[in-house]
Amino acid sequence: MAEVIKMPRMSDTMTEGVIVEWHKKVGDKVKPGDLLAEVETDKATMELESYNEGTILYIGVEKGKSVKVEEVIAVIGKDGEDYKSALSGAATAAPQKPAEAQPAQASSVNDAPKAETAPKNVPSVTPEQLGVTVIRMPLLSDTMTEGKIVQWNKKVGDKVKSDDSLADVETDKATMEVVGYTEGTLLYIGTPEGEAAKVNAVIAIIGKEGTDVSALVASLDNPQSSPTAGTVTPSASAPASSVQPEATVSTGTDGDGRIKASPLAKKIASDKGIDLKLVQGSGDGGRIIRKDIDNYVPAASKAAPAATTASAVAAFTAAPGTEGYTDIALNQMRKVIARRLSESKFGAPHFYLTMEIVMDNAMAARTQMNEVSPVKISFNDMVVKAAAMALRQHPAVNSSWMNESIRQWHHIHVGIAVAIEDGLIVPVVRFADQKSLSQIAAESKELSGKARNKKLQPNEFSGNTFTISNLGMMDIDEFTAIINPPDSAIMAVGRIKETVVKKGDGFGVTHVMKITLSCDHRSVDGAVGAAFLQTFKKYLENPVTMLV
């Protein structure tokens, strides 16, 4: 029996989704787990997988079109089966023009909007007429507004396959690969290396070799379409690491003895100080790919740090009595940090509550738990668990200000601020109140490692309902943190400090940790925040209560 596929709700605030790409067309066989389409939500671009087995009988939403949650987007059934009865039986179905009337073409994935008008004296040309695919800057994170082309992995005239990486793009969260999902020849590059493109701006065109796309480039509403078709515009501001010879390396040729590695693998290896000569490649012809770098356990290497130190010293070395300065260009992450935290600090009325936590029992309990735990539990893991359990009892703190209402979340997703080279990112431990300390420890370690290696996926750094920032390991006694939107509160954690206290008739040493809760006064009152901290204190000062 034919089964209708409806637009799923992929985030808690999603009302509709845009079909960015269909990976299957009418007539294709599918099985559970197959990728059907890529859907752009209000949070990120996500993959829609099939839970059915059969044949694609109907596609009701064209690529590039939006559809409401729970509306029918496709039908899967037996080959040749009549799917119209399944459509008529779907109460919420609102099918658009079926895609089986014409083969699903990759060229419509990133088509320019039909309503756009071409400039005067420029003939209006559509991608369909030329049989080409227009590649636009994808939305790679929920806060992304533009992406910087770190490196093009292909050049104009190169043949590309559907799974080839076209470029490495730096967003406000990480450096990620852009895949074209189509085959052909790279005809046009619209954004040079080292420059940024707005989300949805045209960055490339792929089609049949020899196709003239100059008229199409001129007709597209793209402020970065100045490079002529079929020409790569060099950029003087391109990073030194993004030199053209790397493109040759990424093709897998090794006739001249050069190491075969993808540009992204080379960048990650450089960031981690890994010598590519020591890595075994698992790609085509032994080519080193990102997975190989991720799985490699490097020996201690001092070459890269030494070079970094030398350059840093050189940058600050000047003759006595000489004035000077260095302007550091803002990357995408730093721009977003500046914007979002400024909006939070000056838009949300902050107030602060500081409390001392006696950590003697927590220190003893941690030592005992680590004797049996499969992964080492840190004090921060205990803070995450205690905060999550306290949030369950104080839902007013687990909330977001929505201007016209206060949204109290029924789930508890704790964000953990992680400092990385380019700024700050907040990976999220989901359903933290439902996880054991060892589960939180394992997940936190994995997420922190991904954050530092710029490998976090959008679902791993979004959706937080509460945030923790810990500077205790850097010997900070106490500090205040700026609320991480859309949360209503953030907890700043200081170091555990030995303190002399009166015990009985004499004196003794106890271990104290100071924490400061920053609250948005629009959604959290002072008494509410204080009550939350009292519950948090009880859990952390008596850790056994978190285990029952």
XYZ file of C-alpha atoms in Angstrom:
548
model
C 0.000 0.000 0.000
C 1.296 3.429 -0.940
C 2.573 5.584 1.946
C 2.503 9.380 1.947
C 5.597 11.250 3.158
C 4.800 14.483 4.975
C 7.057 17.392 5.850
C 8.300 16.520 9.363
C 8.774 19.011 12.183
C 12.593 19.138 12.384
C 12.869 21.771 15.106
C 10.638 22.977 17.905
C 9.993 26.295 16.150
C 9.668 25.003 12.587
C 6.446 25.814 10.703
C 7.600 25.118 7.158
C 10.581 23.752 5.265
C 12.221 24.498 1.926
C 13.229 21.582 -0.281
C 16.837 22.470 -1.029
C 17.588 19.271 -2.933
C 15.836 16.057 -3.924
C 18.229 13.108 -3.831
C 15.655 10.780 -5.364
C 13.362 11.205 -8.356
C 10.112 9.612 -9.428
C 10.736 5.966 -10.315
C 13.754 5.519 -8.038
C 13.877 2.600 -5.618
C 14.334 3.529 -1.957
C 14.878 1.618 1.254
C 14.811 2.641 4.934
C 17.702 4.948 5.726
C 18.041 6.319 2.181
C 18.429 10.090 1.874
C 15.319 11.486 0.178
C 15.914 15.220 0.342
C 17.646 18.100 2.061
C 15.304 20.466 3.892
C 16.101 23.996 5.029
C 14.338 24.805 8.299
C 14.423 27.903 10.493
C 17.448 26.394 12.271
C 19.614 24.629 9.698
C 19.662 22.560 6.526
C 18.909 18.972 7.489
C 18.598 15.579 5.802
C 15.232 13.855 5.350
C 15.568 10.074 5.375
C 13.113 7.443 4.201
C 11.506 5.094 6.696
C 9.790 3.125 3.922
C 10.836 0.709 1.209
C 9.507 0.884 -2.325
C 9.445 3.170 -5.344
C 9.035 6.934 -5.473
C 5.615 7.328 -7.103
C 5.037 11.025 -6.600
C 6.908 14.186 -5.639
C 4.613 17.061 -4.764
C 7.062 19.853 -3.980
C 9.582 21.173 -6.431
C 13.113 21.918 -5.357
C 13.442 25.438 -4.010
C 9.799 25.548 -2.883
C 8.569 25.741 0.713
C 5.923 23.523 2.274
C 4.103 23.649 5.602
C 4.809 21.071 8.308
C 2.599 17.945 7.901
C 1.853 18.638 4.226
C 2.465 15.825 1.731
C 5.725 16.037 -0.164
C 6.020 12.550 -1.690
C 4.437 9.100 -1.991
C 6.279 5.766 -1.807
C 4.728 2.452 -2.833
C 4.968 -0.509 -5.160
C 6.194 0.059 -8.700
C 3.204 1.039 -10.866
C 0.796 1.343 -7.937
C -1.951 3.978 -8.088
C -0.922 6.605 -5.560
C -3.898 8.966 -6.022
C -5.985 7.172 -3.429
C -3.204 7.687 -0.881
C -3.156 11.399 -1.716
C -6.911 11.777 -1.360
C -6.781 9.982 1.974
C -4.208 12.374 3.435
C -6.232 14.853 5.491
C -3.543 17.488 5.539
C -2.301 17.017 1.995
C -1.849 20.145 -0.065
C 0.146 18.830 -3.032
C 1.762 21.177 -5.423
C 2.522 20.453 -9.035
C 3.751 16.831 -9.302
C 7.381 16.443 -10.210
C 6.784 13.242 -12.205
C 5.530 15.273 -15.124
C 9.163 15.930 -15.893
C 12.359 14.298 -14.627
C 13.707 15.800 -11.434
C 16.697 17.845 -12.516
C 19.502 19.008 -10.282
C 19.464 22.257 -12.210
C 16.427 23.457 -10.284
C 18.071 22.990 -6.891
C 19.371 26.507 -6.712
C 17.391 28.204 -9.435
C 16.967 31.944 -9.280
C 13.441 32.924 -8.134
C 11.006 33.094 -11.039
C 9.914 36.600 -10.038
C 13.369 38.065 -10.507
C 13.844 40.398 -13.431
C 17.029 40.694 -15.375
C 18.870 43.987 -15.720
C 18.064 46.142 -18.729
C 19.538 45.035 -22.076
C 20.375 41.606 -20.565
C 18.372 38.692 -22.014
C 16.537 36.713 -19.317
C 18.009 33.228 -19.162
C 17.043 30.458 -16.771
C 19.156 27.510 -15.609
C 16.577 25.140 -17.147
C 17.058 26.671 -20.575
C 20.797 26.120 -20.392
C 20.567 22.792 -18.570
C 22.902 23.950 -15.796
C 22.904 23.883 -11.991
C 23.248 27.133 -10.054
C 25.052 26.546 -6.748
C 24.212 29.012 -3.997
C 25.813 29.563 -0.606
C 23.966 27.113 1.670
C 22.745 27.811 5.189
C 25.234 25.730 7.203
C 24.251 26.889 10.703
C 21.222 28.461 12.352
C 23.008 31.805 12.872
C 24.885 31.938 9.577
C 24.345 35.000 7.372
C 27.360 34.597 5.099
C 30.162 32.138 4.436
C 33.804 32.736 3.569
C 35.342 30.651 0.794
C 38.471 29.262 2.455
C 39.463 27.268 -0.614
C 38.025 26.120 -3.906
C 38.663 22.405 -4.356
C 37.783 22.637 -8.051
C 38.626 25.190 -10.692
C 36.731 26.336 -13.780
C 36.884 23.630 -16.401
C 37.209 20.745 -13.930
C 34.857 17.785 -14.143
C 32.835 17.273 -10.966
C 30.831 14.352 -9.628
C 27.734 14.549 -7.459
C 29.639 13.807 -4.241
C 32.684 15.975 -4.947
C 33.557 18.727 -2.505
C 33.443 22.005 -4.409
C 34.776 24.291 -1.697
C 35.646 24.649 1.979
C 33.475 27.320 3.593
C 34.130 29.034 6.918
C 30.918 29.850 8.779
C 30.439 31.449 12.184
C 30.619 27.954 13.713
C 33.067 25.806 11.751
C 34.787 25.137 8.437
C 32.591 22.859 6.335
C 32.535 21.347 2.863
C 30.067 22.418 0.156
C 28.996 19.563 -2.115
C 27.333 20.267 -5.474
C 25.178 17.089 -5.676
C 25.331 17.214 -9.470
C 27.620 16.084 -12.272
C 29.144 18.101 -15.069
C 31.812 20.725 -15.644
C 32.480 23.685 -13.359
C 31.618 26.612 -15.639
C 31.696 29.581 -13.304
C 32.985 30.635 -9.888
C 31.320 33.725 -8.439
C 33.139 34.165 -5.124
C 36.953 34.103 -5.051
C 38.917 32.401 -2.300
C 39.202 34.498 0.830
C 35.985 36.429 0.175
C 32.559 35.979 1.748
C 29.201 35.352 0.107
C 25.796 35.949 1.632
C 23.581 32.933 2.246
C 21.772 32.054 -1.018
C 24.200 34.091 -3.149
C 25.384 32.377 -6.350
C 28.858 30.934 -5.865
C 29.184 28.564 -8.816
C 27.503 27.114 -11.915
C 27.867 23.518 -13.125
C 26.731 22.205 -16.504
C 27.737 20.735 -19.837
C 31.254 21.548 -20.994
C 31.371 24.557 -23.286
C 28.033 26.052 -22.175
C 28.055 29.863 -22.269
C 26.618 31.073 -18.951
C 27.526 34.761 -19.266
C 23.913 35.806 -19.928
C 22.695 33.736 -16.970
C 25.330 35.267 -14.675
C 24.270 38.759 -15.732
C 20.589 38.000 -15.145
C 20.998 36.511 -11.692
C 20.445 38.901 -8.807
C 23.871 38.311 -7.298
C 26.070 41.194 -6.135
C 29.124 38.983 -6.456
C 28.639 38.093 -10.109
C 31.343 40.402 -11.417
C 33.761 37.621 -12.464
C 33.181 36.657 -16.067
C 31.807 33.195 -16.769
C 34.441 30.507 -17.028
C 37.010 32.553 -15.130
C 38.367 32.152 -11.620
C 39.027 35.574 -10.167
C 42.206 35.485 -8.058
C 42.048 37.178 -4.670
C 44.917 39.004 -3.080
C 43.315 38.468 0.319
C 43.149 34.686 -0.030
C 44.781 32.863 2.896
C 48.332 31.712 2.418
C 47.194 28.141 3.032
C 44.786 28.348 0.098
C 47.293 28.304 -2.726
C 46.437 26.838 -6.118
C 48.833 23.856 -6.000
C 46.602 22.334 -3.305
C 43.890 21.871 -5.888
C 46.264 19.616 -7.774
C 46.913 17.608 -4.634
C 43.199 17.096 -4.043
C 42.720 15.455 -7.448
C 44.592 12.371 -6.240
C 47.488 12.620 -8.704
C 50.867 11.683 -7.292
C 53.110 11.544 -10.318
C 55.327 14.231 -8.847
C 55.420 12.623 -5.388
C 53.100 15.066 -3.679
C 50.861 13.825 -0.852
C 47.295 13.128 -1.931
C 44.885 14.790 0.504
C 41.663 16.760 0.387
C 42.016 20.477 1.213
C 39.801 20.122 4.279
C 41.907 17.206 5.523
C 45.022 19.312 5.025
C 43.528 22.228 6.947
C 42.407 20.058 9.873
C 45.786 18.316 9.904
C 47.505 21.699 9.988
C 45.286 22.869 12.857
C 46.049 19.688 14.836
C 49.764 19.643 13.997
C 49.571 16.296 12.146
C 52.212 15.378 9.582
C 50.312 14.074 6.547
C 53.233 11.790 5.708
C 52.324 9.729 8.767
C 48.628 9.325 7.870
C 47.274 6.373 5.895
C 44.648 7.520 3.391
C 41.414 5.587 2.874
C 40.108 7.568 -0.112
C 40.470 6.812 -3.811
C 44.051 5.820 -4.596
C 45.093 6.272 -0.977
C 43.915 9.896 -0.837
C 43.767 11.288 2.702
C 40.298 12.485 3.657
C 38.848 14.099 6.775
C 37.921 10.744 8.341
C 41.571 9.678 8.263
C 42.629 12.804 10.158
C 39.809 12.369 12.671
C 40.854 8.783 13.414
C 44.597 9.449 13.517
C 46.337 9.537 16.884
C 49.391 11.724 16.278
C 52.715 11.434 17.999
C 53.939 14.531 19.823
C 54.877 17.093 17.230
C 56.637 20.329 18.016
C 57.220 21.622 14.517
C 53.878 23.400 14.089
C 53.781 25.002 17.573
C 57.361 26.170 17.145
C 56.488 27.857 13.881
C 53.434 29.489 15.453
C 55.476 30.752 18.391
C 58.155 32.125 16.103
C 55.612 34.013 13.999
C 53.921 35.393 17.116
C 57.228 36.652 18.474
C 58.088 38.219 15.129
C 54.723 39.982 15.005
C 55.376 41.769 18.305
C 59.057 42.450 17.851
C 59.849 46.102 17.203
C 62.750 48.431 17.700
C 62.816 50.207 21.088
C 60.752 53.386 21.099
C 58.829 52.387 17.954
C 55.028 52.509 17.978
C 52.892 50.133 15.969
C 49.842 47.912 15.828
C 48.366 44.930 13.982
C 44.815 44.879 12.613
C 43.325 41.388 12.821
C 40.549 40.725 10.321
C 37.305 39.411 11.828
C 36.345 35.870 10.905
C 32.709 34.797 10.589
C 32.571 33.346 14.113
C 33.917 36.500 15.759
C 31.431 38.666 13.849
C 28.482 36.595 15.054
C 29.799 36.463 18.634
C 30.046 40.252 18.648
C 26.569 40.724 17.226
C 24.711 38.157 19.339
C 26.344 39.004 22.659
C 25.877 42.720 22.079
C 22.191 42.084 21.412
C 21.996 39.969 24.572
C 23.881 42.357 26.868
C 22.096 45.517 25.758
C 18.729 43.932 24.960
C 18.216 41.684 27.979
C 18.235 43.255 31.466
C 20.846 41.124 33.248
C 21.063 40.608 36.985
C 23.525 38.383 38.834
C 23.317 35.948 41.743
C 26.517 34.567 43.316
C 26.697 31.570 45.641
C 29.449 29.537 47.304
C 29.335 25.735 46.975
C 31.247 23.525 49.426
C 32.876 20.889 47.199
C 34.340 18.488 49.796
C 31.680 15.801 49.232
C 31.777 16.335 45.470
C 35.553 15.800 45.413
C 35.294 12.586 47.418
C 32.372 11.303 45.330
C 34.165 12.074 42.060
C 37.204 10.064 43.168
C 34.999 7.076 43.990
C 32.951 7.322 40.776
C 36.043 7.512 38.585
C 37.204 4.190 39.998
C 34.257 2.470 38.280
C 33.234 4.905 35.527
C 34.141 3.888 31.938
C 35.085 7.523 31.254
C 36.659 10.106 33.523
C 34.040 12.336 35.162
C 35.052 15.973 35.596
C 33.731 18.557 38.039
C 32.128 20.311 35.078
C 30.189 17.134 34.261
C 28.865 17.168 37.830
C 27.888 20.840 37.418
C 26.016 20.009 34.195
C 24.116 17.171 35.870
C 23.249 19.197 38.987
C 22.094 22.162 36.901
C 19.957 19.931 34.663
C 18.240 18.305 37.638
C 17.663 21.699 39.281
C 16.158 23.012 36.040
C 13.640 20.185 36.132
C 12.399 21.510 39.480
C 12.545 25.171 38.401
C 11.138 25.327 34.849
C 10.959 29.129 34.945
C 14.764 29.209 34.580
C 14.596 26.759 31.658
C 12.852 29.319 29.467
C 13.190 31.845 26.653
C 11.840 35.363 26.277
C 9.669 35.476 23.117
C 8.691 39.192 23.270
C 4.960 38.454 23.492
C 5.292 35.397 25.729
C 7.703 33.366 27.852
C 8.403 29.928 26.446
C 9.116 27.301 29.103
C 10.880 24.341 27.537
C 9.746 20.835 28.451
C 13.172 19.419 27.586
C 16.540 20.325 29.111
C 19.442 20.864 26.701
C 22.535 22.221 28.467
C 25.060 24.178 26.406
C 28.724 24.086 27.462
C 30.807 27.071 26.359
C 34.052 25.941 24.719
C 36.894 28.311 23.847
C 38.489 27.634 20.470
C 41.120 29.433 18.447
C 38.616 31.541 16.495
C 36.365 32.475 19.407
C 33.673 30.650 21.348
C 31.168 27.908 20.514
C 28.543 26.184 22.637
C 28.052 22.449 21.986
C 24.862 21.104 23.545
C 24.279 18.062 25.774
C 20.682 17.140 24.981
C 18.298 15.787 27.638
C 21.041 16.248 30.219
C 18.675 15.595 33.130
C 17.971 12.090 31.780
C 21.621 11.062 31.396
C 24.041 9.568 33.893
C 27.247 11.336 34.882
C 29.330 8.942 32.793
C 27.095 9.565 29.756
C 27.411 13.323 30.218
C 31.193 12.976 30.605
C 31.559 10.925 27.415
C 29.308 13.231 25.394
C 30.958 16.403 26.705
C 34.406 15.092 25.833
C 33.308 14.139 22.328
C 31.544 17.454 21.698
C 34.480 19.512 23.022
C 36.867 17.627 20.746
C 34.624 18.230 17.751
C 34.318 21.908 18.654
C 38.085 22.418 18.770
C 38.513 20.574 15.465
C 35.629 22.488 13.846
C 33.653 19.320 13.178
C 30.419 20.069 15.028
C 27.212 19.527 13.077
C 24.348 22.080 13.347
C 22.269 19.868 15.660
C 25.258 19.656 18.046
C 25.571 23.406 18.660
C 21.939 24.531 18.599
C 18.844 24.068 20.738
C 20.332 24.970 24.139
C 17.869 25.923 26.900
C 20.533 26.748 29.533
C 24.286 27.386 29.316
C 27.307 26.792 31.549
C 30.608 28.660 31.204
C 33.495 27.309 33.292
C 36.789 29.166 33.727
C 37.782 27.369 36.911
C 40.497 25.407 35.144
C 42.158 28.750 34.335
C 42.352 29.750 38.032
C 39.502 32.254 37.818
C 37.835 32.628 41.233
C 34.562 34.071 39.942
C 33.170 36.003 36.981
C 29.918 37.005 35.306
C 28.857 35.699 31.910
C 26.635 37.225 29.220
C 23.436 35.256 28.583
C 23.603 33.035 25.509
C 20.418 33.659 23.456
C 17.765 32.319 23.451
C 18.396 31.171 27.056
C 17.102 33.090 30.064
C 20.148 32.285 32.201
C 23.810 31.267 32.104
C 25.937 29.913 34.949
C 29.541 31.106 35.361
C 31.701 28.611 37.259
C 34.917 29.539 39.055
C 37.740 27.399 40.442
C 37.647 25.190 43.519
C 39.632 27.014 46.179
C 40.948 25.910 49.567
C 39.539 28.072 52.334
C 40.272 28.067 56.072
C 37.074 27.832 58.104
C 36.178 27.393 61.775
C 35.464 23.760 62.596
C 34.410 22.981 66.162
C 36.894 24.480 68.584
C 39.577 24.859 65.954
C 40.086 25.569 62.283
C 40.197 23.409 59.194
C 40.394 23.546 55.414
C 37.383 23.222 53.127
C 37.065 23.475 49.359
C 34.757 26.169 47.995
C 33.614 26.919 44.456
C 31.866 30.163 43.532
C 29.212 30.219 40.839
C 27.362 33.228 39.422
C 24.005 32.969 37.680
C 23.267 35.656 35.084
C 19.497 35.998 34.597
C 17.254 37.776 32.098
C 14.959 39.757 34.409
C 12.193 39.754 31.798
C 11.628 36.018 32.286
C 13.417 35.129 35.549
C 12.842 36.988 38.815
C 15.414 37.241 41.587
C 13.597 34.869 43.928
C 13.192 32.318 41.141
C 16.895 32.408 40.334
C 17.826 32.162 44.028
C 15.558 29.141 44.542
C 17.151 27.442 41.536
C 20.624 28.008 43.005
C 19.568 26.573 46.352
C 18.455 23.362 44.641
C 21.623 23.285 42.555
C 23.701 23.692 45.729
C 21.946 20.766 47.453
C 22.672 18.453 44.528
C 26.334 19.421 44.189
C 27.112 19.416 47.903
C 25.533 15.963 48.252
C 26.251 14.216 44.908
C 24.627 10.937 45.940
C 21.251 12.668 45.459
C 22.022 12.919 41.723
C 22.345 9.148 41.480
C 18.903 8.191 42.786
